[in-house]
Amino acid sequence: MWLTRVSVQNPVFAAMMMFALMVLGLFAYKDVGVEEFPNVEFPFVIVSTNYAGASPEVVESDVTRKVEDTVNTISGVKRVISTSYEGRSFVAIEFYLNVPVTVAVQDVRDKIAVLKTTFRDEIDDPIVERYNPGSVPVLSLAFTSTTLPMRELSTYIDQKVSKRLQTVSGVGKVEILGAVKREVRINLKPQALQAYRIGVDEVLRVLQLENSELPSGTIKSGNQE
């Protein structure tokens, strides 16, 4: 009320104050930095772990939940978001804004360094990094089929769809998640191994040699190679 009363009693003073505020606003507007892609530090830390050949359920129980329980003990954590794929685990940790990103990353690395010593040998070392908006996919596509089995659909997407997407101008990377890969399970007979006096390691070595890909050279035909 006092501001209204002063303005009514002193109209010239009120007009001068309004003019001064407008001038200050113009100068402040000129000094405010405007960027299309400003450098913003998001209070997120990402923990990604590869577990080759493991189903999403196994990844969830053996990796994701353990990472969640570990990072939840860190001070300043606001929430934890996780996703488990086939052979891969992603855990995103959001911190409060008053926590420096460098401190958050270091705290997570310290905790994960202790946790990874309890993982199985088949599990790769977790990768801890700060959130980078540039690494987020610009476009995500989901595919379903009422006629093709999951394995055939995965093969079609890998050999046809992803190849077409990679030829699109501006596409840097195409990644397939959740695909079903063809696997062959070999059951060994202990009696046969003992009879031939060979071990499991020898069988594994032979299988790897027989299924290895070697360069076969190049063939030139006219201007083509």
JSON list of C-alpha atoms in Angstrom, two decimals:
[
{"chain": "A", "resi": 1, "resn": "MET", "atom": "CA", "xyz": [0.00, 0.00, 0.00]},
{"chain": "A", "resi": 2, "resn": "TRP", "atom": "CA", "xyz": [2.81, 2.42, 0.82]},
{"chain": "A", "resi": 3, "resn": "LEU", "atom": "CA", "xyz": [4.22, 2.08, -2.73]},
{"chain": "A", "resi": 4, "resn": "THR", "atom": "CA", "xyz": [0.84, 2.96, -4.23]},
{"chain": "A", "resi": 5, "resn": "ARG", "atom": "CA", "xyz": [0.48, 5.93, -1.90]},
{"chain": "A", "resi": 6, "resn": "VAL", "atom": "CA", "xyz": [3.96, 7.27, -2.70]},
{"chain": "A", "resi": 7, "resn": "SER", "atom": "CA", "xyz": [3.34, 6.87, -6.44]},
{"chain": "A", "resi": 8, "resn": "VAL", "atom": "CA", "xyz": [0.05, 8.78, -6.27]},
{"chain": "A", "resi": 9, "resn": "GLN", "atom": "CA", "xyz": [1.55, 11.56, -4.18]},
{"chain": "A", "resi": 10, "resn": "ASN", "atom": "CA", "xyz": [4.72, 11.81, -6.32]},
{"chain": "A", "resi": 11, "resn": "PRO", "atom": "CA", "xyz": [3.84, 10.99, -9.95]},
{"chain": "A", "resi": 12, "resn": "VAL", "atom": "CA", "xyz": [7.09, 12.41, -11.31]},
{"chain": "A", "resi": 13, "resn": "PHE", "atom": "CA", "xyz": [9.14, 10.26, -8.94]},
{"chain": "A", "resi": 14, "resn": "ALA", "atom": "CA", "xyz": [7.12, 7.17, -9.93]},
{"chain": "A", "resi": 15, "resn": "ALA", "atom": "CA", "xyz": [7.63, 7.88, -13.64]},
{"chain": "A", "resi": 16, "resn": "MET", "atom": "CA", "xyz": [11.39, 8.34, -13.14]},
{"chain": "A", "resi": 17, "resn": "MET", "atom": "CA", "xyz": [11.61, 5.05, -11.23]},
{"chain": "A", "resi": 18, "resn": "MET", "atom": "CA", "xyz": [9.76, 3.19, -13.99]},
{"chain": "A", "resi": 19, "resn": "PHE", "atom": "CA", "xyz": [12.06, 4.70, -16.61]},
{"chain": "A", "resi": 20, "resn": "ALA", "atom": "CA", "xyz": [15.15, 3.73, -14.60]},
{"chain": "A", "resi": 21, "resn": "LEU", "atom": "CA", "xyz": [13.89, 0.14, -14.26]},
{"chain": "A", "resi": 22, "resn": "MET", "atom": "CA", "xyz": [13.28, -0.05, -18.00]},
{"chain": "A", "resi": 23, "resn": "VAL", "atom": "CA", "xyz": [16.82, 1.18, -18.76]},
{"chain": "A", "resi": 24, "resn": "LEU", "atom": "CA", "xyz": [18.32, -1.31, -16.31]},
{"chain": "A", "resi": 25, "resn": "GLY", "atom": "CA", "xyz": [16.22, -4.07, -17.87]},
{"chain": "A", "resi": 26, "resn": "LEU", "atom": "CA", "xyz": [17.52, -3.26, -21.35]},
{"chain": "A", "resi": 27, "resn": "PHE", "atom": "CA", "xyz": [21.14, -3.37, -20.19]},
{"chain": "A", "resi": 28, "resn": "ALA", "atom": "CA", "xyz": [20.54, -6.63, -18.31]},
{"chain": "A", "resi": 29, "resn": "TYR", "atom": "CA", "xyz": [18.88, -8.17, -21.38]},
{"chain": "A", "resi": 30, "resn": "LYS", "atom": "CA", "xyz": [21.93, -7.39, -23.52]},
{"chain": "A", "resi": 31, "resn": "ASP", "atom": "CA", "xyz": [24.27, -9.05, -21.01]},
{"chain": "A", "resi": 32, "resn": "VAL", "atom": "CA", "xyz": [22.23, -12.25, -20.64]},
{"chain": "A", "resi": 33, "resn": "GLY", "atom": "CA", "xyz": [23.93, -15.05, -22.57]},
{"chain": "A", "resi": 34, "resn": "VAL", "atom": "CA", "xyz": [21.69, -16.97, -24.98]},
{"chain": "A", "resi": 35, "resn": "GLU", "atom": "CA", "xyz": [22.87, -20.25, -26.50]},
{"chain": "A", "resi": 36, "resn": "GLU", "atom": "CA", "xyz": [21.11, -22.80, -28.64]},
{"chain": "A", "resi": 37, "resn": "PHE", "atom": "CA", "xyz": [22.87, -25.64, -26.83]},
{"chain": "A", "resi": 38, "resn": "PRO", "atom": "CA", "xyz": [24.08, -24.29, -23.47]},
{"chain": "A", "resi": 39, "resn": "ASN", "atom": "CA", "xyz": [26.66, -26.21, -21.47]},
{"chain": "A", "resi": 40, "resn": "VAL", "atom": "CA", "xyz": [24.52, -27.58, -18.65]},
{"chain": "A", "resi": 41, "resn": "GLU", "atom": "CA", "xyz": [25.78, -30.06, -16.07]},
{"chain": "A", "resi": 42, "resn": "PHE", "atom": "CA", "xyz": [23.04, -32.55, -15.33]},
{"chain": "A", "resi": 43, "resn": "PRO", "atom": "CA", "xyz": [23.19, -34.16, -11.87]},
{"chain": "A", "resi": 44, "resn": "PHE", "atom": "CA", "xyz": [23.12, -37.67, -13.36]},
{"chain": "A", "resi": 45, "resn": "VAL", "atom": "CA", "xyz": [25.68, -40.47, -13.27]},
{"chain": "A", "resi": 46, "resn": "ILE", "atom": "CA", "xyz": [25.34, -43.54, -15.50]},
{"chain": "A", "resi": 47, "resn": "VAL", "atom": "CA", "xyz": [26.61, -47.03, -14.62]},
{"chain": "A", "resi": 48, "resn": "SER", "atom": "CA", "xyz": [26.61, -49.45, -17.57]},
{"chain": "A", "resi": 49, "resn": "THR", "atom": "CA", "xyz": [27.65, -53.10, -17.29]},
{"chain": "A", "resi": 50, "resn": "ASN", "atom": "CA", "xyz": [27.93, -55.82, -19.94]},
{"chain": "A", "resi": 51, "resn": "TYR", "atom": "CA", "xyz": [27.12, -59.45, -19.10]},
{"chain": "A", "resi": 52, "resn": "ALA", "atom": "CA", "xyz": [27.43, -61.34, -22.38]},
{"chain": "A", "resi": 53, "resn": "GLY", "atom": "CA", "xyz": [24.90, -64.11, -22.95]},
{"chain": "A", "resi": 54, "resn": "ALA", "atom": "CA", "xyz": [22.82, -63.37, -19.85]},
{"chain": "A", "resi": 55, "resn": "SER", "atom": "CA", "xyz": [19.05, -63.00, -20.05]},
{"chain": "A", "resi": 56, "resn": "PRO", "atom": "CA", "xyz": [17.38, -59.78, -18.80]},
{"chain": "A", "resi": 57, "resn": "GLU", "atom": "CA", "xyz": [16.24, -61.62, -15.66]},
{"chain": "A", "resi": 58, "resn": "VAL", "atom": "CA", "xyz": [19.77, -62.78, -14.85]},
{"chain": "A", "resi": 59, "resn": "VAL", "atom": "CA", "xyz": [21.18, -59.31, -15.55]},
{"chain": "A", "resi": 60, "resn": "GLU", "atom": "CA", "xyz": [18.56, -57.85, -13.21]},
{"chain": "A", "resi": 61, "resn": "SER", "atom": "CA", "xyz": [19.38, -60.18, -10.31]},
{"chain": "A", "resi": 62, "resn": "ASP", "atom": "CA", "xyz": [23.16, -60.48, -10.71]},
{"chain": "A", "resi": 63, "resn": "VAL", "atom": "CA", "xyz": [24.05, -56.93, -11.73]},
{"chain": "A", "resi": 64, "resn": "THR", "atom": "CA", "xyz": [21.32, -54.29, -11.71]},
{"chain": "A", "resi": 65, "resn": "ARG", "atom": "CA", "xyz": [19.92, -54.89, -8.23]},
{"chain": "A", "resi": 66, "resn": "LYS", "atom": "CA", "xyz": [23.38, -55.05, -6.70]},
{"chain": "A", "resi": 67, "resn": "VAL", "atom": "CA", "xyz": [24.35, -51.75, -8.32]},
{"chain": "A", "resi": 68, "resn": "GLU", "atom": "CA", "xyz": [21.10, -50.16, -7.13]},
{"chain": "A", "resi": 69, "resn": "ASP", "atom": "CA", "xyz": [21.62, -51.30, -3.54]},
{"chain": "A", "resi": 70, "resn": "THR", "atom": "CA", "xyz": [25.19, -50.02, -3.60]},
{"chain": "A", "resi": 71, "resn": "VAL", "atom": "CA", "xyz": [24.58, -46.54, -5.02]},
{"chain": "A", "resi": 72, "resn": "ASN", "atom": "CA", "xyz": [21.55, -45.96, -2.80]},
{"chain": "A", "resi": 73, "resn": "THR", "atom": "CA", "xyz": [23.93, -45.69, 0.15]},
{"chain": "A", "resi": 74, "resn": "ILE", "atom": "CA", "xyz": [25.66, -42.64, -1.36]},
{"chain": "A", "resi": 75, "resn": "SER", "atom": "CA", "xyz": [24.84, -39.28, 0.20]},
{"chain": "A", "resi": 76, "resn": "GLY", "atom": "CA", "xyz": [22.94, -36.87, -2.04]},
{"chain": "A", "resi": 77, "resn": "VAL", "atom": "CA", "xyz": [21.19, -39.45, -4.20]},
{"chain": "A", "resi": 78, "resn": "LYS", "atom": "CA", "xyz": [17.70, -38.31, -5.19]},
{"chain": "A", "resi": 79, "resn": "ARG", "atom": "CA", "xyz": [16.52, -41.36, -7.13]},
{"chain": "A", "resi": 80, "resn": "VAL", "atom": "CA", "xyz": [17.81, -44.36, -9.06]},
{"chain": "A", "resi": 81, "resn": "ILE", "atom": "CA", "xyz": [16.45, -45.52, -12.44]},
{"chain": "A", "resi": 82, "resn": "SER", "atom": "CA", "xyz": [17.53, -48.86, -13.92]},
{"chain": "A", "resi": 83, "resn": "THR", "atom": "CA", "xyz": [16.96, -50.94, -17.05]},
{"chain": "A", "resi": 84, "resn": "SER", "atom": "CA", "xyz": [18.06, -54.52, -17.72]},
{"chain": "A", "resi": 85, "resn": "TYR", "atom": "CA", "xyz": [18.49, -55.79, -21.27]},
{"chain": "A", "resi": 86, "resn": "GLU", "atom": "CA", "xyz": [19.86, -59.02, -22.63]},
{"chain": "A", "resi": 87, "resn": "GLY", "atom": "CA", "xyz": [23.54, -58.93, -21.76]},
{"chain": "A", "resi": 88, "resn": "ARG", "atom": "CA", "xyz": [23.50, -55.32, -20.54]},
{"chain": "A", "resi": 89, "resn": "SER", "atom": "CA", "xyz": [22.56, -53.30, -17.47]},
{"chain": "A", "resi": 90, "resn": "PHE", "atom": "CA", "xyz": [21.99, -49.54, -17.22]},
{"chain": "A", "resi": 91, "resn": "VAL", "atom": "CA", "xyz": [21.62, -47.71, -13.91]},
{"chain": "A", "resi": 92, "resn": "ALA", "atom": "CA", "xyz": [21.06, -43.92, -13.83]},
{"chain": "A", "resi": 93, "resn": "ILE", "atom": "CA", "xyz": [21.63, -42.13, -10.53]},
{"chain": "A", "resi": 94, "resn": "GLU", "atom": "CA", "xyz": [20.11, -38.68, -10.09]},
{"chain": "A", "resi": 95, "resn": "PHE", "atom": "CA", "xyz": [21.66, -36.42, -7.44]},
{"chain": "A", "resi": 96, "resn": "TYR", "atom": "CA", "xyz": [20.32, -33.27, -5.84]},
{"chain": "A", "resi": 97, "resn": "LEU", "atom": "CA", "xyz": [21.35, -30.02, -7.54]},
{"chain": "A", "resi": 98, "resn": "ASN", "atom": "CA", "xyz": [23.59, -28.97, -4.65]},
{"chain": "A", "resi": 99, "resn": "VAL", "atom": "CA", "xyz": [25.87, -31.99, -5.22]},
{"chain": "A", "resi": 100, "resn": "PRO", "atom": "CA", "xyz": [28.78, -31.23, -7.63]},
{"chain": "A", "resi": 101, "resn": "VAL", "atom": "CA", "xyz": [28.84, -33.59, -10.59]},
{"chain": "A", "resi": 102, "resn": "THR", "atom": "CA", "xyz": [32.55, -34.36, -10.18]},
{"chain": "A", "resi": 103, "resn": "VAL", "atom": "CA", "xyz": [31.98, -35.37, -6.56]},
{"chain": "A", "resi": 104, "resn": "ALA", "atom": "CA", "xyz": [28.98, -37.50, -7.52]},
{"chain": "A", "resi": 105, "resn": "VAL", "atom": "CA", "xyz": [30.94, -39.35, -10.21]},
{"chain": "A", "resi": 106, "resn": "GLN", "atom": "CA", "xyz": [33.84, -40.04, -7.86]},
{"chain": "A", "resi": 107, "resn": "ASP", "atom": "CA", "xyz": [31.53, -41.30, -5.09]},
{"chain": "A", "resi": 108, "resn": "VAL", "atom": "CA", "xyz": [29.85, -43.71, -7.51]},
{"chain": "A", "resi": 109, "resn": "ARG", "atom": "CA", "xyz": [33.19, -44.93, -8.84]},
{"chain": "A", "resi": 110, "resn": "ASP", "atom": "CA", "xyz": [34.45, -45.63, -5.34]},
{"chain": "A", "resi": 111, "resn": "LYS", "atom": "CA", "xyz": [31.36, -47.68, -4.49]},
{"chain": "A", "resi": 112, "resn": "ILE", "atom": "CA", "xyz": [31.36, -49.59, -7.79]},
{"chain": "A", "resi": 113, "resn": "ALA", "atom": "CA", "xyz": [35.08, -50.36, -7.46]},
{"chain": "A", "resi": 114, "resn": "VAL", "atom": "CA", "xyz": [34.31, -52.33, -4.31]},
{"chain": "A", "resi": 115, "resn": "LEU", "atom": "CA", "xyz": [31.18, -53.94, -5.75]},
{"chain": "A", "resi": 116, "resn": "LYS", "atom": "CA", "xyz": [32.80, -55.26, -8.93]},
{"chain": "A", "resi": 117, "resn": "THR", "atom": "CA", "xyz": [35.12, -57.49, -6.90]},
{"chain": "A", "resi": 118, "resn": "THR", "atom": "CA", "xyz": [32.06, -59.56, -5.97]},
{"chain": "A", "resi": 119, "resn": "PHE", "atom": "CA", "xyz": [30.90, -60.04, -9.58]},
{"chain": "A", "resi": 120, "resn": "ARG", "atom": "CA", "xyz": [31.39, -63.23, -11.53]},
{"chain": "A", "resi": 121, "resn": "ASP", "atom": "CA", "xyz": [34.29, -63.45, -13.95]},
{"chain": "A", "resi": 122, "resn": "GLU", "atom": "CA", "xyz": [31.86, -63.40, -16.90]},
{"chain": "A", "resi": 123, "resn": "ILE", "atom": "CA", "xyz": [30.64, -59.91, -15.95]},
{"chain": "A", "resi": 124, "resn": "ASP", "atom": "CA", "xyz": [32.62, -57.02, -17.43]},
{"chain": "A", "resi": 125, "resn": "ASP", "atom": "CA", "xyz": [33.80, -54.19, -15.23]},
{"chain": "A", "resi": 126, "resn": "PRO", "atom": "CA", "xyz": [31.08, -51.53, -14.87]},
{"chain": "A", "resi": 127, "resn": "ILE", "atom": "CA", "xyz": [31.62, -48.23, -16.67]},
{"chain": "A", "resi": 128, "resn": "VAL", "atom": "CA", "xyz": [30.84, -45.11, -14.63]},
{"chain": "A", "resi": 129, "resn": "GLU", "atom": "CA", "xyz": [30.39, -41.82, -16.47]},
{"chain": "A", "resi": 130, "resn": "ARG", "atom": "CA", "xyz": [28.52, -38.56, -16.15]},
{"chain": "A", "resi": 131, "resn": "TYR", "atom": "CA", "xyz": [25.34, -38.10, -18.14]},
{"chain": "A", "resi": 132, "resn": "ASN", "atom": "CA", "xyz": [25.92, -36.76, -21.64]},
{"chain": "A", "resi": 133, "resn": "PRO", "atom": "CA", "xyz": [22.80, -35.55, -23.52]},
{"chain": "A", "resi": 134, "resn": "GLY", "atom": "CA", "xyz": [24.62, -36.14, -26.80]},
{"chain": "A", "resi": 135, "resn": "SER", "atom": "CA", "xyz": [24.73, -39.89, -26.13]},
{"chain": "A", "resi": 136, "resn": "VAL", "atom": "CA", "xyz": [20.95, -40.18, -25.84]},
{"chain": "A", "resi": 137, "resn": "PRO", "atom": "CA", "xyz": [19.32, -41.70, -28.96]},
{"chain": "A", "resi": 138, "resn": "VAL", "atom": "CA", "xyz": [17.49, -39.14, -31.06]},
{"chain": "A", "resi": 139, "resn": "LEU", "atom": "CA", "xyz": [15.00, -41.77, -32.22]},
{"chain": "A", "resi": 140, "resn": "SER", "atom": "CA", "xyz": [13.93, -45.08, -30.67]},
{"chain": "A", "resi": 141, "resn": "LEU", "atom": "CA", "xyz": [11.94, -47.67, -32.61]},
{"chain": "A", "resi": 142, "resn": "ALA", "atom": "CA", "xyz": [10.15, -50.78, -31.31]},
{"chain": "A", "resi": 143, "resn": "PHE", "atom": "CA", "xyz": [9.27, -53.69, -33.60]},
{"chain": "A", "resi": 144, "resn": "THR", "atom": "CA", "xyz": [6.69, -56.46, -33.18]},
{"chain": "A", "resi": 145, "resn": "SER", "atom": "CA", "xyz": [5.34, -59.14, -35.51]},
{"chain": "A", "resi": 146, "resn": "THR", "atom": "CA", "xyz": [2.31, -61.41, -35.47]},
{"chain": "A", "resi": 147, "resn": "THR", "atom": "CA", "xyz": [3.79, -63.79, -38.06]},
{"chain": "A", "resi": 148, "resn": "LEU", "atom": "CA", "xyz": [7.56, -63.93, -37.46]},
{"chain": "A", "resi": 149, "resn": "PRO", "atom": "CA", "xyz": [9.16, -65.62, -34.43]},
{"chain": "A", "resi": 150, "resn": "MET", "atom": "CA", "xyz": [11.33, -63.41, -32.26]},
{"chain": "A", "resi": 151, "resn": "ARG", "atom": "CA", "xyz": [14.58, -64.84, -33.63]},
{"chain": "A", "resi": 152, "resn": "GLU", "atom": "CA", "xyz": [13.57, -64.30, -37.27]},
{"chain": "A", "resi": 153, "resn": "LEU", "atom": "CA", "xyz": [12.33, -60.80, -36.48]},
{"chain": "A", "resi": 154, "resn": "SER", "atom": "CA", "xyz": [15.66, -60.00, -34.79]},
{"chain": "A", "resi": 155, "resn": "THR", "atom": "CA", "xyz": [17.56, -61.28, -37.83]},
{"chain": "A", "resi": 156, "resn": "TYR", "atom": "CA", "xyz": [15.43, -59.21, -40.21]},
{"chain": "A", "resi": 157, "resn": "ILE", "atom": "CA", "xyz": [15.95, -56.04, -38.16]},
{"chain": "A", "resi": 158, "resn": "ASP", "atom": "CA", "xyz": [19.69, -56.66, -37.92]},
{"chain": "A", "resi": 159, "resn": "GLN", "atom": "CA", "xyz": [20.26, -57.47, -41.59]},
{"chain": "A", "resi": 160, "resn": "LYS", "atom": "CA", "xyz": [17.67, -55.24, -43.26]},
{"chain": "A", "resi": 161, "resn": "VAL", "atom": "CA", "xyz": [16.30, -52.43, -41.09]},
{"chain": "A", "resi": 162, "resn": "SER", "atom": "CA", "xyz": [19.51, -51.41, -39.33]},
{"chain": "A", "resi": 163, "resn": "LYS", "atom": "CA", "xyz": [21.45, -51.42, -42.61]},
{"chain": "A", "resi": 164, "resn": "ARG", "atom": "CA", "xyz": [18.90, -49.07, -44.18]},
{"chain": "A", "resi": 165, "resn": "LEU", "atom": "CA", "xyz": [18.96, -46.75, -41.17]},
{"chain": "A", "resi": 166, "resn": "GLN", "atom": "CA", "xyz": [22.76, -46.54, -41.28]},
{"chain": "A", "resi": 167, "resn": "THR", "atom": "CA", "xyz": [22.60, -45.15, -44.82]},
{"chain": "A", "resi": 168, "resn": "VAL", "atom": "CA", "xyz": [20.43, -42.21, -43.72]},
{"chain": "A", "resi": 169, "resn": "SER", "atom": "CA", "xyz": [22.31, -38.91, -43.82]},
{"chain": "A", "resi": 170, "resn": "GLY", "atom": "CA", "xyz": [23.28, -37.70, -40.35]},
{"chain": "A", "resi": 171, "resn": "VAL", "atom": "CA", "xyz": [22.92, -41.06, -38.58]},
{"chain": "A", "resi": 172, "resn": "GLY", "atom": "CA", "xyz": [26.01, -41.74, -36.49]},
{"chain": "A", "resi": 173, "resn": "LYS", "atom": "CA", "xyz": [25.13, -45.06, -34.90]},
{"chain": "A", "resi": 174, "resn": "VAL", "atom": "CA", "xyz": [22.37, -47.67, -34.94]},
{"chain": "A", "resi": 175, "resn": "GLU", "atom": "CA", "xyz": [22.17, -49.95, -31.91]},
{"chain": "A", "resi": 176, "resn": "ILE", "atom": "CA", "xyz": [19.83, -52.93, -31.48]},
{"chain": "A", "resi": 177, "resn": "LEU", "atom": "CA", "xyz": [18.67, -53.81, -27.97]},
{"chain": "A", "resi": 178, "resn": "GLY", "atom": "CA", "xyz": [16.71, -56.87, -26.90]},
{"chain": "A", "resi": 179, "resn": "ALA", "atom": "CA", "xyz": [17.41, -58.91, -30.03]},
{"chain": "A", "resi": 180, "resn": "VAL", "atom": "CA", "xyz": [17.37, -62.70, -29.83]},
{"chain": "A", "resi": 181, "resn": "LYS", "atom": "CA", "xyz": [20.51, -64.28, -31.25]},
{"chain": "A", "resi": 182, "resn": "ARG", "atom": "CA", "xyz": [20.77, -67.83, -32.53]},
{"chain": "A", "resi": 183, "resn": "GLU", "atom": "CA", "xyz": [22.60, -70.11, -30.14]},
{"chain": "A", "resi": 184, "resn": "VAL", "atom": "CA", "xyz": [23.69, -73.74, -30.33]},
{"chain": "A", "resi": 185, "resn": "ARG", "atom": "CA", "xyz": [23.91, -75.69, -27.09]},
{"chain": "A", "resi": 186, "resn": "ILE", "atom": "CA", "xyz": [26.36, -78.59, -27.03]},
{"chain": "A", "resi": 187, "resn": "ASN", "atom": "CA", "xyz": [26.02, -81.25, -24.34]},
{"chain": "A", "resi": 188, "resn": "LEU", "atom": "CA", "xyz": [29.18, -83.25, -23.77]},
{"chain": "A", "resi": 189, "resn": "LYS", "atom": "CA", "xyz": [29.25, -86.91, -22.73]},
{"chain": "A", "resi": 190, "resn": "PRO", "atom": "CA", "xyz": [31.63, -87.45, -19.81]},
{"chain": "A", "resi": 191, "resn": "GLN", "atom": "CA", "xyz": [32.15, -91.11, -20.78]},
{"chain": "A", "resi": 192, "resn": "ALA", "atom": "CA", "xyz": [33.19, -90.16, -24.33]},
{"chain": "A", "resi": 193, "resn": "LEU", "atom": "CA", "xyz": [35.57, -87.48, -23.05]},
{"chain": "A", "resi": 194, "resn": "GLN", "atom": "CA", "xyz": [37.18, -89.98, -20.74]},
{"chain": "A", "resi": 195, "resn": "ALA", "atom": "CA", "xyz": [37.40, -92.63, -23.47]},
{"chain": "A", "resi": 196, "resn": "TYR", "atom": "CA", "xyz": [39.14, -90.25, -25.89]},
{"chain": "A", "resi": 197, "resn": "ARG", "atom": "CA", "xyz": [41.22, -88.74, -23.08]},
{"chain": "A", "resi": 198, "resn": "ILE", "atom": "CA", "xyz": [40.31, -85.16, -23.87]},
{"chain": "A", "resi": 199, "resn": "GLY", "atom": "CA", "xyz": [39.05, -82.39, -21.63]},
{"chain": "A", "resi": 200, "resn": "VAL", "atom": "CA", "xyz": [36.37, -79.74, -21.97]},
{"chain": "A", "resi": 201, "resn": "ASP", "atom": "CA", "xyz": [39.01, -77.09, -22.69]},
{"chain": "A", "resi": 202, "resn": "GLU", "atom": "CA", "xyz": [40.22, -79.06, -25.70]},
{"chain": "A", "resi": 203, "resn": "VAL", "atom": "CA", "xyz": [36.68, -79.32, -27.10]},
{"chain": "A", "resi": 204, "resn": "LEU", "atom": "CA", "xyz": [36.18, -75.58, -26.59]},
{"chain": "A", "resi": 205, "resn": "ARG", "atom": "CA", "xyz": [39.47, -74.79, -28.33]},
{"chain": "A", "resi": 206, "resn": "VAL", "atom": "CA", "xyz": [38.56, -76.89, -31.38]},
{"chain": "A", "resi": 207, "resn": "LEU", "atom": "CA", "xyz": [35.12, -75.28, -31.63]},
{"chain": "A", "resi": 208, "resn": "GLN", "atom": "CA", "xyz": [36.66, -71.81, -31.52]},
{"chain": "A", "resi": 209, "resn": "LEU", "atom": "CA", "xyz": [39.17, -72.72, -34.24]},
{"chain": "A", "resi": 210, "resn": "GLU", "atom": "CA", "xyz": [36.52, -74.22, -36.50]},
{"chain": "A", "resi": 211, "resn": "ASN", "atom": "CA", "xyz": [34.24, -71.18, -36.14]},
{"chain": "A", "resi": 212, "resn": "SER", "atom": "CA", "xyz": [36.84, -68.44, -36.49]},
{"chain": "A", "resi": 213, "resn": "GLU", "atom": "CA", "xyz": [36.70, -65.93, -39.34]},
{"chain": "A", "resi": 214, "resn": "LEU", "atom": "CA", "xyz": [39.94, -65.38, -41.26]},
{"chain": "A", "resi": 215, "resn": "PRO", "atom": "CA", "xyz": [40.69, -62.85, -44.01]},
{"chain": "A", "resi": 216, "resn": "SER", "atom": "CA", "xyz": [40.64, -64.51, -47.43]},
{"chain": "A", "resi": 217, "resn": "GLY", "atom": "CA", "xyz": [42.25, -61.70, -49.42]},
{"chain": "A", "resi": 218, "resn": "THR", "atom": "CA", "xyz": [40.77, -59.53, -52.18]},
{"chain": "A", "resi": 219, "resn": "ILE", "atom": "CA", "xyz": [39.65, -60.14, -55.75]},
{"chain": "A", "resi": 220, "resn": "LYS", "atom": "CA", "xyz": [39.93, -57.42, -58.40]},
{"chain": "A", "resi": 221, "resn": "SER", "atom": "CA", "xyz": [37.58, -57.33, -61.36]},
{"chain": "A", "resi": 222, "resn": "GLY", "atom": "CA", "xyz": [38.03, -54.30, -63.57]},
{"chain": "A", "resi": 223, "resn": "ASN", "atom": "CA", "xyz": [37.66, -51.20, -61.41]},
{"chain": "A", "resi": 224, "resn": "GLN", "atom": "CA", "xyz": [36.02, -53.12, -58.59]},
{"chain": "A", "resi": 225, "resn": "GLU", "atom": "CA", "xyz": [37.74, -54.83, -55.68]}
]
